[in-house]
Short mmCIF file of C-alpha atoms in Angstrom, two decimals:
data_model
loop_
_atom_site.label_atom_id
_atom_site.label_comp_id
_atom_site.label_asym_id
_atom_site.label_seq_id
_atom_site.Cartn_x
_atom_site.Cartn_y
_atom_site.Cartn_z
CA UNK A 1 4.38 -18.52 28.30
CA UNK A 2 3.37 -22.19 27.75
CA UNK A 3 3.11 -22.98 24.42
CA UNK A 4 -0.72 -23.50 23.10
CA UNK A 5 -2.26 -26.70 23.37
CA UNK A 6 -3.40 -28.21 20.73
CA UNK A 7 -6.67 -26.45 19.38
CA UNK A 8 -9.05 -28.76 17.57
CA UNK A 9 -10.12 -29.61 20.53
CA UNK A 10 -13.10 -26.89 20.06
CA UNK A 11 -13.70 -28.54 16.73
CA UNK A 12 -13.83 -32.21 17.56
CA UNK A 13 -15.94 -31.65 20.65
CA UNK A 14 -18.31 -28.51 19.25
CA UNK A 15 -19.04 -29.72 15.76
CA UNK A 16 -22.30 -27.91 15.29
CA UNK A 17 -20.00 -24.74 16.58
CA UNK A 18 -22.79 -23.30 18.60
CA UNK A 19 -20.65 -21.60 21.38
CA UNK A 20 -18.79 -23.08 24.45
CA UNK A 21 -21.88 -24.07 25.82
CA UNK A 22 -20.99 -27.90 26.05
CA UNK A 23 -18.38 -28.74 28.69
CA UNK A 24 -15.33 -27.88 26.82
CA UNK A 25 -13.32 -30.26 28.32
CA UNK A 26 -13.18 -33.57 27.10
CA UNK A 27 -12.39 -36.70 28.40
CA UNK A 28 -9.53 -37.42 27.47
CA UNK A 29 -7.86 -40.49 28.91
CA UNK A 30 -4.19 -39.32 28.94
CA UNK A 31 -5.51 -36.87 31.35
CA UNK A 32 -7.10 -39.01 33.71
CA UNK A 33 -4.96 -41.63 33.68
CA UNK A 34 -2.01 -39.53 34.88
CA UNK A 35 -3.01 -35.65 35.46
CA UNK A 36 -5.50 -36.33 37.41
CA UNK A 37 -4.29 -34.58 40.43
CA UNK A 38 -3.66 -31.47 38.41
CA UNK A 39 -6.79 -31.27 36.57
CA UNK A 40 -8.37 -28.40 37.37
CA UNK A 41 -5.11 -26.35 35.89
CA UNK A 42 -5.80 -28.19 32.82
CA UNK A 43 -9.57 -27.62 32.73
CA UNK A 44 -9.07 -24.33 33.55
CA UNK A 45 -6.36 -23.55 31.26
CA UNK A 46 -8.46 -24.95 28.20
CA UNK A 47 -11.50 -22.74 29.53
CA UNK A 48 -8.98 -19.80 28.92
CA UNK A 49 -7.53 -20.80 26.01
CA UNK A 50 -11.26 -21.50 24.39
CA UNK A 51 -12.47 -18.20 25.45
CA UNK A 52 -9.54 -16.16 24.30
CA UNK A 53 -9.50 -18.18 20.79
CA UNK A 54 -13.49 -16.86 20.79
CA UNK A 55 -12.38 -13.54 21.27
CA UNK A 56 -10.99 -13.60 17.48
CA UNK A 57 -8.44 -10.95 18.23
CA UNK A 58 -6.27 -10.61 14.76
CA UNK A 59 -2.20 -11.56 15.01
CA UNK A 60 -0.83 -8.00 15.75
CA UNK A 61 2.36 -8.21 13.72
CA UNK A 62 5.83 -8.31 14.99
CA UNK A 63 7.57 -5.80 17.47
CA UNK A 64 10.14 -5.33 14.70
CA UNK A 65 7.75 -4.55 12.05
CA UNK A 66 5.39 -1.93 13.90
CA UNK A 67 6.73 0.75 11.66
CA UNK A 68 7.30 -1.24 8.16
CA UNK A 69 4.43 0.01 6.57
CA UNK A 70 5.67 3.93 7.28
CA UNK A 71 9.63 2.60 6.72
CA UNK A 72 8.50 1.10 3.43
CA UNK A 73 6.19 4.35 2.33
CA UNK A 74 9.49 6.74 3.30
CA UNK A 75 12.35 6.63 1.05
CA UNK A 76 15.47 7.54 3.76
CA UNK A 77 15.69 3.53 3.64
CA UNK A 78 15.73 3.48 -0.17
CA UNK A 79 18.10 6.74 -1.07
CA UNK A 80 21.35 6.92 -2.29
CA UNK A 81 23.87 8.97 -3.83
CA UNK A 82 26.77 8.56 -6.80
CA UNK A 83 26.29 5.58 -8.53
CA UNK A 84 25.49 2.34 -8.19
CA UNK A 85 24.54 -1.07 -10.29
CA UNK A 86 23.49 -4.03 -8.92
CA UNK A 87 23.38 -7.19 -11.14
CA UNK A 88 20.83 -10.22 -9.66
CA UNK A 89 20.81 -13.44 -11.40
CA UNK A 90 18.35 -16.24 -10.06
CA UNK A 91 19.70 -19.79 -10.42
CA UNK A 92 17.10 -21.30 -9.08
CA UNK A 93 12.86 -20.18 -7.93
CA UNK A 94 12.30 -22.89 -5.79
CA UNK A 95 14.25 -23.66 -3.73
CA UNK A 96 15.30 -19.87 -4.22
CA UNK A 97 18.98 -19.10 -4.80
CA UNK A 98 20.25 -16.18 -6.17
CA UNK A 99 23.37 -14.30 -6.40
CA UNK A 100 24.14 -10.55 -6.71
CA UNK A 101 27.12 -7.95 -7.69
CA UNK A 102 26.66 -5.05 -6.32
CA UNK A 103 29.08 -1.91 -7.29
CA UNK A 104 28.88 1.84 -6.29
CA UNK A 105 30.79 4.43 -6.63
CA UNK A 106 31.04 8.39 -6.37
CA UNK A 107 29.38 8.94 -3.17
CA UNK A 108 29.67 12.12 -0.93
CA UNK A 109 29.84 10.10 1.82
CA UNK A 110 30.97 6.15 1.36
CA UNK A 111 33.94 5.13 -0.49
CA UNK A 112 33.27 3.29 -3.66
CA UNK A 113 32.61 -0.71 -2.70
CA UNK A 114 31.93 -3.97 -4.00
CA UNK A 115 29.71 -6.04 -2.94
CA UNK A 116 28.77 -9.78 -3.43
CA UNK A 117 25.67 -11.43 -2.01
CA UNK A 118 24.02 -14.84 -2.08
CA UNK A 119 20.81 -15.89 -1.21
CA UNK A 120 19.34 -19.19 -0.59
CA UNK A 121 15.92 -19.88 0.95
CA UNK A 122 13.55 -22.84 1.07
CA UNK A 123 9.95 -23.68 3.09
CA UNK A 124 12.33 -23.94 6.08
CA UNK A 125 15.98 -22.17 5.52
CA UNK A 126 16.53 -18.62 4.78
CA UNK A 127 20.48 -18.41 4.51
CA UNK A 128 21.63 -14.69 3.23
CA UNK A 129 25.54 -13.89 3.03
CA UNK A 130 27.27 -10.76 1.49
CA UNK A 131 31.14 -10.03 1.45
CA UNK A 132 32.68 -6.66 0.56
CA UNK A 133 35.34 -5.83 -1.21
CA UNK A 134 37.59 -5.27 2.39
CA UNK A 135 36.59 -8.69 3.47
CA UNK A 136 33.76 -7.61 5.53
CA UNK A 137 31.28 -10.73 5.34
CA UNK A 138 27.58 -10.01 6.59
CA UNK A 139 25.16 -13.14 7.58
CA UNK A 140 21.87 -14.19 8.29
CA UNK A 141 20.44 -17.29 9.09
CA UNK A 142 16.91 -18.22 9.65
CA UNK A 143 15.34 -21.23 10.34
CA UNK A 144 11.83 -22.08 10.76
CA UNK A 145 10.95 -24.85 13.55
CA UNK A 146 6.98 -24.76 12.61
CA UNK A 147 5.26 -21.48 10.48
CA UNK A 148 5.30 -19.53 13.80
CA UNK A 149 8.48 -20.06 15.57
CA UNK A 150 11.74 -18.50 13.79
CA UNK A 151 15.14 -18.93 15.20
CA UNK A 152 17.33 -15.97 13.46
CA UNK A 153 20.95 -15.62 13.38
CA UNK A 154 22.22 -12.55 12.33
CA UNK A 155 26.13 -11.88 12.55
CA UNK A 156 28.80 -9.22 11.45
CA UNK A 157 32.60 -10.26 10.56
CA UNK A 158 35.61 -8.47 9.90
CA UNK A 159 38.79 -8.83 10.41
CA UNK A 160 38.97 -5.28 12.30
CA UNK A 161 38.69 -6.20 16.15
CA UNK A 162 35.42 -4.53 17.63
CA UNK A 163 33.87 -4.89 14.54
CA UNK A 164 32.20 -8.24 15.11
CA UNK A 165 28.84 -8.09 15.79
CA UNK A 166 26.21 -11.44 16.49
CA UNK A 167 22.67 -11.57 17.35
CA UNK A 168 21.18 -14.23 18.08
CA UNK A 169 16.87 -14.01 18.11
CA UNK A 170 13.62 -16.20 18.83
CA UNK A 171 10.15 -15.59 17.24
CA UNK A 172 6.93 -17.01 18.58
CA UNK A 173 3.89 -15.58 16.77
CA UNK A 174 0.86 -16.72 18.96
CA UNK A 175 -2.58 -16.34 17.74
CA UNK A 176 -3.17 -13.05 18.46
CA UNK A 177 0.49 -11.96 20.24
CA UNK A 178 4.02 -12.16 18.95
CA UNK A 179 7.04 -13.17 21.37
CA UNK A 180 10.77 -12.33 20.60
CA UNK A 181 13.83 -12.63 22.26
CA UNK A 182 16.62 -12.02 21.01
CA UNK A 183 20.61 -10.83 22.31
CA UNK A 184 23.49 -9.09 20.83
CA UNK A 185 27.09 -10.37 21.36
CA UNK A 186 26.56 -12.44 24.26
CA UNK A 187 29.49 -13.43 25.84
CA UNK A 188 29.56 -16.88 27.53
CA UNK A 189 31.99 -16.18 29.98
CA UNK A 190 31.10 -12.90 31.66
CA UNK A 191 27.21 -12.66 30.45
CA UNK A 192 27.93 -9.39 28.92
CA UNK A 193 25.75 -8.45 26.08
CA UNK A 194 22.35 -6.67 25.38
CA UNK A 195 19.60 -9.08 25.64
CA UNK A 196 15.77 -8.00 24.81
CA UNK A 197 12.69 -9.13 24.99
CA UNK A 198 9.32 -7.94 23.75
CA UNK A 199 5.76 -8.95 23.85
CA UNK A 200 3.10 -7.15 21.40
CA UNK A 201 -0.67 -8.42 22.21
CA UNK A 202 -3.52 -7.42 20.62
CA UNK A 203 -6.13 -5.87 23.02
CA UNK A 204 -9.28 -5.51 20.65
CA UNK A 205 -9.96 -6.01 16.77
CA UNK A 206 -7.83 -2.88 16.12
CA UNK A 207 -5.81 -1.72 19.09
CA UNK A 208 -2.65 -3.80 19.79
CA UNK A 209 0.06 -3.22 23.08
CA UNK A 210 3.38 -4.20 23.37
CA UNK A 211 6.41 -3.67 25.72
CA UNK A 212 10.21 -3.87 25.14
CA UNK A 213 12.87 -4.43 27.65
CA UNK A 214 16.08 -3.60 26.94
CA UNK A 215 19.06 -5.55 29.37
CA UNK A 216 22.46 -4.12 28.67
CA UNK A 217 25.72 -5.16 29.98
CA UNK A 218 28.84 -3.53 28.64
CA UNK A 219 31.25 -4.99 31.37
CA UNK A 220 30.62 -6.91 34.25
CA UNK A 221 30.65 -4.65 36.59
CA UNK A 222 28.31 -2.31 34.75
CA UNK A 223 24.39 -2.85 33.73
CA UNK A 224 21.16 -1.36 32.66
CA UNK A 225 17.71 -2.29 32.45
CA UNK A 226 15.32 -0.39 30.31
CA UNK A 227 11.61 -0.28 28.64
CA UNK A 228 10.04 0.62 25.80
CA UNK A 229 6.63 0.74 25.14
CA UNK A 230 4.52 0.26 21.97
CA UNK A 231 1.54 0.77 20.89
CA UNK A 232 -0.35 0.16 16.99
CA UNK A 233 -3.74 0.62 16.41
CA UNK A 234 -5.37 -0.75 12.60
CA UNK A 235 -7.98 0.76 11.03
CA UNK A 236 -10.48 -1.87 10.78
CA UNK A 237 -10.45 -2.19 6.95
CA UNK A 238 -6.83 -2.37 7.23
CA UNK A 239 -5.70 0.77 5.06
CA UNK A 240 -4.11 2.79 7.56
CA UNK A 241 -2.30 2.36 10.84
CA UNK A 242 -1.50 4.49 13.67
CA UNK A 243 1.91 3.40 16.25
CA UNK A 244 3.83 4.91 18.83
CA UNK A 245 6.86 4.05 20.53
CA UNK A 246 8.45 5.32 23.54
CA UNK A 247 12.62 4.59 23.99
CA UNK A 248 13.08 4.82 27.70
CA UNK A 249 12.64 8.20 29.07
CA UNK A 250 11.93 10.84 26.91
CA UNK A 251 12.30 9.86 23.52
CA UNK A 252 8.97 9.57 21.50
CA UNK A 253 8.66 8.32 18.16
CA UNK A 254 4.81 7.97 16.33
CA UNK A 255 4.04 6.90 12.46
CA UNK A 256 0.58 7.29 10.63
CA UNK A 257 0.51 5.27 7.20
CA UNK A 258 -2.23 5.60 5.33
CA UNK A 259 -3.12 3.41 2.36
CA UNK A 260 -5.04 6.20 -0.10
CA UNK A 261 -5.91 3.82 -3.06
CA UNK A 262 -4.52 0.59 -4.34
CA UNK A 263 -1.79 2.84 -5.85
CA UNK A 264 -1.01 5.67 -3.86
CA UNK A 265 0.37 4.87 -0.21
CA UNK A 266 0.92 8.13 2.55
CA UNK A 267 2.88 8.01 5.86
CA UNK A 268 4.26 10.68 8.24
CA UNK A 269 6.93 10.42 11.27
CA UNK A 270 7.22 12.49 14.23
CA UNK A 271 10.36 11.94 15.96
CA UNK A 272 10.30 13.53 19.53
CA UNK A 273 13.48 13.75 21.89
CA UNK A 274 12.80 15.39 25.24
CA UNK A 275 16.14 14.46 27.20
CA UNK A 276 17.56 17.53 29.88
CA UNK A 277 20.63 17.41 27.29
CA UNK A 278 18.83 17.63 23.96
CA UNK A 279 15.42 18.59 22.79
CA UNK A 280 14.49 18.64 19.38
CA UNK A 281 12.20 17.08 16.69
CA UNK A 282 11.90 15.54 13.28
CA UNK A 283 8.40 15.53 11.71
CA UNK A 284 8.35 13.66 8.53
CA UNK A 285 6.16 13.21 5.73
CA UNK A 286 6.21 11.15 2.85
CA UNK A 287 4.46 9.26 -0.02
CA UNK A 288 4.58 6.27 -2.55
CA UNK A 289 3.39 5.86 -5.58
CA UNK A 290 2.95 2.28 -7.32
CA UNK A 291 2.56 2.58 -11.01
CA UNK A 292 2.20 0.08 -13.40
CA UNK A 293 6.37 -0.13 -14.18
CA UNK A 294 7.71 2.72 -12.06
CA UNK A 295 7.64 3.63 -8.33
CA UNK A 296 7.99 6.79 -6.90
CA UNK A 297 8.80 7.81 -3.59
CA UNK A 298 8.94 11.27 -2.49
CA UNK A 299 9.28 12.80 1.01
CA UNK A 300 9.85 16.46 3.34
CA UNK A 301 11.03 16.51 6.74
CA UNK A 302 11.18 19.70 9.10
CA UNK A 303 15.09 19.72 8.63
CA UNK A 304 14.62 21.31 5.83
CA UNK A 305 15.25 18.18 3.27
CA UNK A 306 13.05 17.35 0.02
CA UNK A 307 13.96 14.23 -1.52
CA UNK A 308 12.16 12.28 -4.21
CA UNK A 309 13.38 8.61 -5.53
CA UNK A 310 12.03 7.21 -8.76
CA UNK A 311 12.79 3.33 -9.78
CA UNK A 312 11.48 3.12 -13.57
CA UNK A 313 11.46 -0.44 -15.03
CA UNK A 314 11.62 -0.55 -18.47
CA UNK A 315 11.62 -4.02 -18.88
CA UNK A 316 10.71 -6.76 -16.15
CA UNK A 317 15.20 -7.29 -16.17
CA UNK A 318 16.20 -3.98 -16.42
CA UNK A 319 15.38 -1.02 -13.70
CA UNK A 320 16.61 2.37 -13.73
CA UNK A 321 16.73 4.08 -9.97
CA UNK A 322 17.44 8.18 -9.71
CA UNK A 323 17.33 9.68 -6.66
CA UNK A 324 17.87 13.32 -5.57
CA UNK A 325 18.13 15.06 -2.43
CA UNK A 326 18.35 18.84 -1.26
CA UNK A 327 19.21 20.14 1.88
CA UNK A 328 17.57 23.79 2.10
CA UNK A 329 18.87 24.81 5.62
CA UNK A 330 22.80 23.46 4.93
CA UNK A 331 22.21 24.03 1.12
CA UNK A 332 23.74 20.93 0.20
CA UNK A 333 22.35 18.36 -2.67
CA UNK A 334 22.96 14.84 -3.73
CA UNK A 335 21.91 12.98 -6.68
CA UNK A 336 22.29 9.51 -7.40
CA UNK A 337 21.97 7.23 -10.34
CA UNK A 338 21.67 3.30 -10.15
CA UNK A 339 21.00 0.48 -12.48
CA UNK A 340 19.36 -3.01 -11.61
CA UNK A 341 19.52 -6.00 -13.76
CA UNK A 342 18.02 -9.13 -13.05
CA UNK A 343 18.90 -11.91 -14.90
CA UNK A 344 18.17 -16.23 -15.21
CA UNK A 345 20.13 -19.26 -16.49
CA UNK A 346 16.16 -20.61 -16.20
CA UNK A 347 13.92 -20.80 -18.86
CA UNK A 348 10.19 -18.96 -18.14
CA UNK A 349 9.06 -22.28 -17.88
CA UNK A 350 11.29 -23.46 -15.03
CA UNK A 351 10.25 -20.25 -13.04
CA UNK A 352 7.13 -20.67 -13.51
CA UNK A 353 5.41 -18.60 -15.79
CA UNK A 354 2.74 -20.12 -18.02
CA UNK A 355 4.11 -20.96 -21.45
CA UNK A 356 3.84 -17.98 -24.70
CA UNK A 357 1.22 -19.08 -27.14
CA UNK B 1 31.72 -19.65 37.77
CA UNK B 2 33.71 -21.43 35.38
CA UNK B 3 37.43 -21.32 36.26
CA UNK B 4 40.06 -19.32 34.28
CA UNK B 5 41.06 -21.86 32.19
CA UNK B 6 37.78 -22.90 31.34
CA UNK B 7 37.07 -19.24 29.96
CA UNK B 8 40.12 -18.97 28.10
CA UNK B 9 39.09 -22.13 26.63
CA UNK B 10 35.62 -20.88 25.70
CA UNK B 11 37.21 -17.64 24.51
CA UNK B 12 39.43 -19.70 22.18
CA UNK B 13 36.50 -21.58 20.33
CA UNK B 14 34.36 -18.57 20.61
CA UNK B 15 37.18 -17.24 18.27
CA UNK B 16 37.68 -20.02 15.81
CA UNK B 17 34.07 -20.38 15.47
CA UNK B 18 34.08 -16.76 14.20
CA UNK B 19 36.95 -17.08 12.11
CA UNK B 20 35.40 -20.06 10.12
CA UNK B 21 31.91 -18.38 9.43
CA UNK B 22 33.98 -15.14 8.64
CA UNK B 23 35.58 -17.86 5.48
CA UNK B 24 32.93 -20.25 5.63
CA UNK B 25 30.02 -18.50 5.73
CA UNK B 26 29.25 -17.17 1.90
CA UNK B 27 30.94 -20.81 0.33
CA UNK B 28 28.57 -22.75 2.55
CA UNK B 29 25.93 -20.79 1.00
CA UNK B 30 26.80 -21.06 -2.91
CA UNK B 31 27.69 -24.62 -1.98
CA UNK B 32 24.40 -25.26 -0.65
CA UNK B 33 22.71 -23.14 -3.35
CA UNK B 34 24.32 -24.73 -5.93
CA UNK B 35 23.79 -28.13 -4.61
CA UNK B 36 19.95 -28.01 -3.78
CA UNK B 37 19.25 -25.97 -6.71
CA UNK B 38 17.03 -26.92 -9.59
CA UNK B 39 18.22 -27.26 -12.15
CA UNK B 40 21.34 -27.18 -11.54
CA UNK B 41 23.42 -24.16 -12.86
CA UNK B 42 27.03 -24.43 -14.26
CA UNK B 43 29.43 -23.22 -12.50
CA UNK B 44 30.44 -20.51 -14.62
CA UNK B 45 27.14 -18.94 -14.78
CA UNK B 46 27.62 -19.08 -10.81
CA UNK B 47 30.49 -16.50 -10.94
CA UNK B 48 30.96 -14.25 -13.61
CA UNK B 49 28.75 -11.48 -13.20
CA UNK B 50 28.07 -11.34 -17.41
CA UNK B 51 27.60 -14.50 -18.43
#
């Protein structure tokens, strides 16, 4: 899709902003001069352009966030087990940089690990790194051309062959659609790799549609072409939102979110798989809880697991996670403790707080 | 399609490339951290978990 043209058009030739009435093309001499042949595409292409922009249809949000709302209400992003402590200390608020020891240990199912991250970000540069205790170095790089296109860079080392992993993405967030593109371990020589593509447009005030298309090639001789599609709608106030997702053929996945009161936050997942190999289904329900120092998560799903996570601050520094699981059907549990310390070589002035009295 | 020697070639950058942001990748960013930030921290601070 051509990129927009440049929009104050409407403003500099509609001042009294009383509709399109007036010929919304103006005479500009650029045009005439040299375009002339093609004119009519570019009168008719800033007829379009005005009368979507009068349409006012909202930004829709990105194909990767459709669910964040639900992901973020749900705690099976936010659970752990064993222990854990994770030590942040901010060098620096603007530009941000801040480093961060992670430890954790006694798990049922990970090995106890180290972990070191660093992040730096300014108006333009997000640059995140993290490096495990094996070597293992995780990276992200983002880098914003203008407020709505983001190149991302997201890669995977270790010194383990088939372990690598690279992604390479595009974001284009239009005025009321979002564009990305994006590939996974593209290989220059062969063009193997999974390349996809998605487009999410909003189609009125609340109702927003969106398609995915997955390209995967494995070898060279091999490929695959697939769709998803998407759909979100918004309530019009904004406090809850309804999406669904289909993953090629028979796999359905649908999230409600519902914002309750300015504390209190409710989603539920349904997770259908209808393939000739495998039918089954994972309903989900969940809810958040934003206190004053202490959030609480807690969430039931129809395989049979109740979990709840609690992260208490006591201080603005100093959080204290727990987090417990049970499994009714397998009869299993897990509990986990964790610590989180933030601290600052800055004074509260330097991050900007206003001074005590 | 590029000859074989051209994608042995490419296959040989592809890997140094990877090898130096597998080394590079976190010093580049406490370099640049440490460089842009402000104020500037010391280096110790930088490191030690504690202090």
């Amino acid at each position: 899709m051509a990129s927009t043209p440049p929009l104050p058009v409407k403003d500099a030739l509609d001042p009294s902003g009383q509709g399109t009435l007036l010929d919304p093309y103006p005479s500009s001499s650029w045009r005439h001069s040299y375009f002339a042949p093609i004119s009519p595409f570019f009168n008719a292409y800033d007829r379009f352009a005005l009368w979507r922009a009068d349409l006012g249809l909202p930004h829709p949000g990105t194909v990767e966030s459709l669910q964040k709302e639900t992901k973020s209400t749900h705690l099976s992003n936010f659970i752990f087990d064993g222990a854990r402590a994770d030590l942040t200390k901010s060098l620096s608020m603007s530009p941000l940089f801040q480093v961060t020891h992670s430890f954790a240990l006694g798990s049922q199912t990970a090995p106890p690990s180290y972990n070191f991250g660093a992040i730096f970000g300014s108006t333009k540069v997000f640059l995140q790194g993290g490096v495990d205790h094996d070597g293992n170095v995780s990276g992200r790089f983002n880098y914003g051309w203008t407020a709505s296109t983001v190149t991302k860079l997201q890669a995977q080392l270790s010194s383990q062959v088939g372990h690598n992993m690279i992604q390479l993405e595009h974001d284009y967030q239009g005025q009321d659609f979002s564009i990305n593109a994006k590939t996974m371990n593209p290989s220059p020589t062969d063009a193997t790799g999974i390349y996809v593509g998605s487009y999410l447009q909003s189609i009125t005030k609340n109702i927003a549609l969106g398609i995915e298309s997955i390209y995967q090639r494995p070898t060279p001789e091999s490929s695959e072409f697939s769709s998803a599609y998407l759909a979100k709608i918004t309530g019009t106030d904004k406090n809850w939102i309804a999406t669904a997702q289909t993953q090629g053929l028979g796999i359905l996945q649908a999230t409600y979110w519902h914002k309750l009161s300015e504390k209190v936050e409710a989603a539920a997942d349904l997770q259908v798989i209808a393939l000739p190999q495998r039918r089954e289904a994972i309903a989900t329900i969940g809810a958040k809880y934003d206190l004053r120092l202490a959030t609480f998560r807690a969430q039931l799903d129809s395989t049979g697991k109740v979990s709840a996570l609690l992260e208490q601050r006591f201080t603005p520094t100093f959080a204290f996670l727990i987090a417990g699981e049970i499994d009714h059907f397998k009869n299993a549990a897990k509990v986990g403790v964790g610590v989180m310390i933030e601290s600052s070589t800055l004074t509260p002035e330097e991050m900007g707080m206003p001074p005590q009295p | 399609m590029p000859s074989e020697e051209t994608k042995e070639r490419i296959v040989k950058v592809v890997e140094i490339g990877r090898t130096v942001l597998h080394y590079g990748w976190i010093p580049l960013i406490i370099y640049v951290g440490f460089t842009r930030s402000n104020p500037q921290p010391s280096l110790i601070k930088l490191i030690s978990p504690l202090a």
